Amino acid sequence: MKVAFGHSNMDMDCLGSLILVKKLFPDYRLVKSNLIHPAARKLYTLYQDYFDFLTPQDLQGETIENIIIVDTCTAARVKEYFSHIKHSDPKIQIFDHHNLEQCDILGAAVEGGPYGATVSYLGKLIMERGIFLRAEEATIALAGIYADTGRLIYENVRREDFEVSAYLVDMGASLRLVKSFLETIIEDDQILVLNQLFLVISPSVIQGHRILLSYLELDDQVSGLAAVVEKVMDIENPDAYFAFFFIPKKKTLLLIARSQKTRIDLHELLYVYGGGGHQFAASVKLTNQDGPGFYQHFLAYLERSLKPAIRARDIMTRNVHTIRDDATLLEAALFLEENDLTGVPVLDAQGTVSGFLSLRDIMKGRKASQMHSPVKAYMTRNVIISDGQLTMREVERIFYKHHIAHLPIVEAGKLVGIVTHWDYLQYSRRFFSQ
Ligand SMILES: [Mn+2]
C-alpha cells in the first residue's frame, strides 16, 4: 500500500497539497488527520468526497511500502499516522516549504523549497507535466496558497506562488469560493471573544514599539482563537499583539502572539517558555498556571527582552545639504539641480534651521521674476523639525499630517540629519517595519 498524508491538524495548504499529490501520484491513498484545523474546516467539510480519505486507524495491520508526507518535515507532527504503521519499512518522500534542513523524519527524501506554500511546489510539478485539474481541485489548491501567503502578500511569497496561482485560475479555481474559505471568524463563540477582547485590550509603548496586550479569562476552550487575535491585529495595527487567555478551571494559559516587525521575533521570545512558531506568529500553552501572575511576569520579561525600535536617527541621511538664507533663488535653483534635490533646509547666519526651501517655493519666485531675491523671502518659515528619537510610526504620521517630504532632524540646536520619503521607503523595503 502507498499512502500520502500531511501534518496533524490539517490546514488548507495541507489539503491543497494532498489534492495535488493525488493527481501526481494516482496510486497513493490519502490519509486524513484526526484533527482538522478550524480555518480549514469549511473547505474540508464541503470537499471531503474529493479526497476519499482513509483514517490513521485504517493503516493498522497494513503493509506500507511508500509514504508521501506534505507540508511538514517534523516527526512530531506526523506521529498520529506512524503510531498505526507497524511491521513496515516504507520509503518516505517529503514535499514541504518549511525549513527543510531541520527535517527530523529519519531516512526521508526531502523535496521542496522556500515557497509561500507547499501547494506551489507541487503545482510547479503539475504545470511541468501539463496535468489538467478540475475546477474543484484548482479551488482547493488555490485556497492553500492564499491561506499560507496571506493572499500572496506575506514575505514568504515567491514568484512561483503567483505562477501556480495563475495556473490554478486558468484551471477554473473559484476566487469567490476561496475567499469564503479564508473567512476565519465563523463561530459564534469566536465573535463573542472578539467583542470581549475589544473591551480589555490595552495599548502600550515598550522600547518604542506599539504593543497591544490583553488578558481574558474563558470558561472553556474556544477553537479558532488565533483567527480572532489576527482580526484584532488587522483592525488595531499594532507592532505586536500578545493575547493571554486563561481558563481558571483548567489552570491553562494560552498566549497567542502576532508581530509585524522583524525586530520583534516572537519565536525567540516564546521559545523560553517552551512555545514557538515563527518570527511573526507564535504561541505557547502553559498548564498549572496562575493566570494574572504569569501575565505580570511576562510584562516584565517583555520590557527586558524587546530590542529597541528603529528611530529617525537610525535611518536619517547624515550629510545634509543646506543653503544659507541670504543665497539667491537662482543660486538655490542651481544648487538643488546639481545635487538632484527637491528641497533643502535653510540655515541662518548662526547655522540654525530657519526655514525650508522646496522646488515649489522657487517656482513661485520664478513666476514673479524674483530669482535674484534672497532665499529667506520665499522659503517656508514654519518648518516641521524633529529630534532623532522619533519612531518610524511617528515619522510616518508627520509625513501624512503635514504633507511634507523632508523632515530635518535637529539636536541641541544643530541640524544633524534629514529623513525624506526616500529614506523611509528604503527602510520599509529593507527592514519591513523594524
Ligand atoms: Mn504550509
mmCIF file of N, CA and C in Angstrom, residues 9 35-36 38 41 187-190 192-193 196 216-226 228 245-256 283-287:
data_model
loop_
_atom_site.group_PDB
_atom_site.id
_atom_site.type_symbol
_atom_site.label_atom_id
_atom_site.label_comp_id
_atom_site.label_asym_id
_atom_site.label_seq_id
_atom_site.Cartn_x
_atom_site.Cartn_y
_atom_site.Cartn_z
ATOM 1 N N ASN A 9 -3.667 18.121 12.465
ATOM 2 C CA ASN A 9 -4.336 19.422 12.455
ATOM 3 C C ASN A 9 -4.210 20.045 11.062
ATOM 4 N N LEU A 35 -7.486 15.437 13.288
ATOM 5 C CA LEU A 35 -7.766 16.838 13.628
ATOM 6 C C LEU A 35 -7.714 17.692 12.375
ATOM 7 N N ILE A 36 -8.735 18.514 12.184
ATOM 8 C CA ILE A 36 -8.705 19.463 11.070
ATOM 9 C C ILE A 36 -8.584 20.846 11.685
ATOM 10 N N PRO A 38 -9.266 24.532 12.508
ATOM 11 C CA PRO A 38 -10.545 25.246 12.380
ATOM 12 C C PRO A 38 -10.638 26.080 11.096
ATOM 13 N N ARG A 41 -11.796 23.899 8.189
ATOM 14 C CA ARG A 41 -12.942 23.016 8.404
ATOM 15 C C ARG A 41 -14.022 23.157 7.326
ATOM 16 N N GLU A 187 -17.462 31.013 13.926
ATOM 17 C CA GLU A 187 -18.273 30.529 15.043
ATOM 18 C C GLU A 187 -18.744 31.675 15.930
ATOM 19 N N ASP A 188 -19.910 31.479 16.538
ATOM 20 C CA ASP A 188 -20.457 32.496 17.442
ATOM 21 C C ASP A 188 -19.507 32.782 18.608
ATOM 22 N N ASP A 189 -18.878 31.715 19.144
ATOM 23 C CA ASP A 189 -18.017 31.972 20.314
ATOM 24 C C ASP A 189 -16.751 32.739 19.941
ATOM 25 N N GLN A 190 -16.334 32.630 18.671
ATOM 26 C CA GLN A 190 -15.201 33.466 18.219
ATOM 27 C C GLN A 190 -15.608 34.943 18.226
ATOM 28 N N LEU A 192 -17.904 36.289 20.021
ATOM 29 C CA LEU A 192 -18.044 36.693 21.423
ATOM 30 C C LEU A 192 -16.688 37.091 22.009
ATOM 31 N N VAL A 193 -15.678 36.255 21.766
ATOM 32 C CA VAL A 193 -14.328 36.549 22.277
ATOM 33 C C VAL A 193 -13.796 37.835 21.641
ATOM 34 N N GLN A 196 -15.254 40.715 23.388
ATOM 35 C CA GLN A 196 -14.689 40.850 24.737
ATOM 36 C C GLN A 196 -13.276 41.428 24.692
ATOM 37 N N LEU A 216 -7.657 37.747 29.105
ATOM 38 C CA LEU A 216 -9.079 37.401 29.139
ATOM 39 C C LEU A 216 -9.264 36.012 29.738
ATOM 40 N N GLU A 217 -10.203 35.916 30.686
ATOM 41 C CA GLU A 217 -10.491 34.593 31.244
ATOM 42 C C GLU A 217 -11.660 33.976 30.490
ATOM 43 N N LEU A 218 -11.522 32.706 30.169
ATOM 44 C CA LEU A 218 -12.567 31.999 29.428
ATOM 45 C C LEU A 218 -13.089 30.850 30.281
ATOM 46 N N ASP A 219 -14.389 30.567 30.136
ATOM 47 C CA ASP A 219 -14.972 29.439 30.873
ATOM 48 C C ASP A 219 -14.420 28.124 30.355
ATOM 49 N N ASP A 220 -14.219 28.097 29.061
ATOM 50 C CA ASP A 220 -13.740 26.863 28.461
ATOM 51 C C ASP A 220 -12.948 27.180 27.193
ATOM 52 N N GLN A 221 -12.350 26.151 26.646
ATOM 53 C CA GLN A 221 -11.570 26.332 25.441
ATOM 54 C C GLN A 221 -12.442 26.803 24.277
ATOM 55 N N VAL A 222 -11.920 27.708 23.476
ATOM 56 C CA VAL A 222 -12.614 28.172 22.281
ATOM 57 C C VAL A 222 -11.705 27.869 21.104
ATOM 58 N N SER A 223 -12.244 27.247 20.065
ATOM 59 C CA SER A 223 -11.353 26.962 18.942
ATOM 60 C C SER A 223 -11.350 28.150 17.981
ATOM 61 N N GLY A 224 -10.237 28.285 17.288
ATOM 62 C CA GLY A 224 -10.089 29.392 16.342
ATOM 63 C C GLY A 224 -9.714 30.703 17.000
ATOM 64 N N LEU A 225 -9.045 30.639 18.156
ATOM 65 C CA LEU A 225 -8.646 31.876 18.846
ATOM 66 C C LEU A 225 -7.583 32.652 18.059
ATOM 67 N N ALA A 226 -6.699 31.921 17.381
ATOM 68 C CA ALA A 226 -5.643 32.595 16.615
ATOM 69 C C ALA A 226 -6.265 33.515 15.563
ATOM 70 N N VAL A 228 -9.086 35.005 15.776
ATOM 71 C CA VAL A 228 -9.644 36.170 16.472
ATOM 72 C C VAL A 228 -8.539 37.184 16.758
ATOM 73 N N PHE A 245 -5.043 34.149 27.186
ATOM 74 C CA PHE A 245 -6.334 33.552 27.502
ATOM 75 C C PHE A 245 -6.106 32.575 28.654
ATOM 76 N N PHE A 246 -6.918 32.748 29.691
ATOM 77 C CA PHE A 246 -6.733 31.877 30.855
ATOM 78 C C PHE A 246 -8.041 31.153 31.175
ATOM 79 N N ILE A 247 -7.951 29.841 31.338
ATOM 80 C CA ILE A 247 -9.127 29.060 31.709
ATOM 81 C C ILE A 247 -8.923 28.613 33.158
ATOM 82 N N PRO A 248 -9.554 29.330 34.120
ATOM 83 C CA PRO A 248 -9.276 29.067 35.547
ATOM 84 C C PRO A 248 -9.523 27.618 35.951
ATOM 85 N N LYS A 249 -10.633 27.035 35.489
ATOM 86 C CA LYS A 249 -10.937 25.679 35.977
ATOM 87 C C LYS A 249 -9.926 24.647 35.493
ATOM 88 N N LYS A 250 -9.225 24.965 34.410
ATOM 89 C CA LYS A 250 -8.197 24.041 33.919
ATOM 90 C C LYS A 250 -6.788 24.533 34.239
ATOM 91 N N LYS A 251 -6.726 25.707 34.843
ATOM 92 C CA LYS A 251 -5.440 26.356 35.138
ATOM 93 C C LYS A 251 -4.552 26.416 33.896
ATOM 94 N N THR A 252 -5.187 26.579 32.753
ATOM 95 C CA THR A 252 -4.459 26.588 31.494
ATOM 96 C C THR A 252 -4.361 28.000 30.956
ATOM 97 N N LEU A 253 -3.155 28.346 30.545
ATOM 98 C CA LEU A 253 -2.947 29.665 29.976
ATOM 99 C C LEU A 253 -2.453 29.528 28.536
ATOM 100 N N LEU A 254 -3.115 30.252 27.649
ATOM 101 C CA LEU A 254 -2.715 30.241 26.250
ATOM 102 C C LEU A 254 -2.288 31.649 25.874
ATOM 103 N N LEU A 255 -1.093 31.760 25.344
ATOM 104 C CA LEU A 255 -0.610 33.059 24.876
ATOM 105 C C LEU A 255 -0.431 32.990 23.372
ATOM 106 N N ILE A 256 -1.195 33.828 22.672
ATOM 107 C CA ILE A 256 -1.082 33.886 21.209
ATOM 108 C C ILE A 256 -0.495 35.240 20.854
ATOM 109 N N SER A 283 2.987 30.983 19.599
ATOM 110 C CA SER A 283 2.075 30.814 20.725
ATOM 111 C C SER A 283 2.703 29.863 21.730
ATOM 112 N N VAL A 284 2.126 29.882 22.920
ATOM 113 C CA VAL A 284 2.579 28.941 23.934
ATOM 114 C C VAL A 284 1.393 28.606 24.834
ATOM 115 N N LYS A 285 1.331 27.328 25.222
ATOM 116 C CA LYS A 285 0.262 26.889 26.106
ATOM 117 C C LYS A 285 0.919 26.404 27.391
ATOM 118 N N LEU A 286 0.467 26.931 28.514
ATOM 119 C CA LEU A 286 1.065 26.554 29.790
ATOM 120 C C LEU A 286 -0.010 25.998 30.705
ATOM 121 N N THR A 287 0.331 24.909 31.380
ATOM 122 C CA THR A 287 -0.645 24.361 32.314
ATOM 123 C C THR A 287 -0.177 24.631 33.745
#
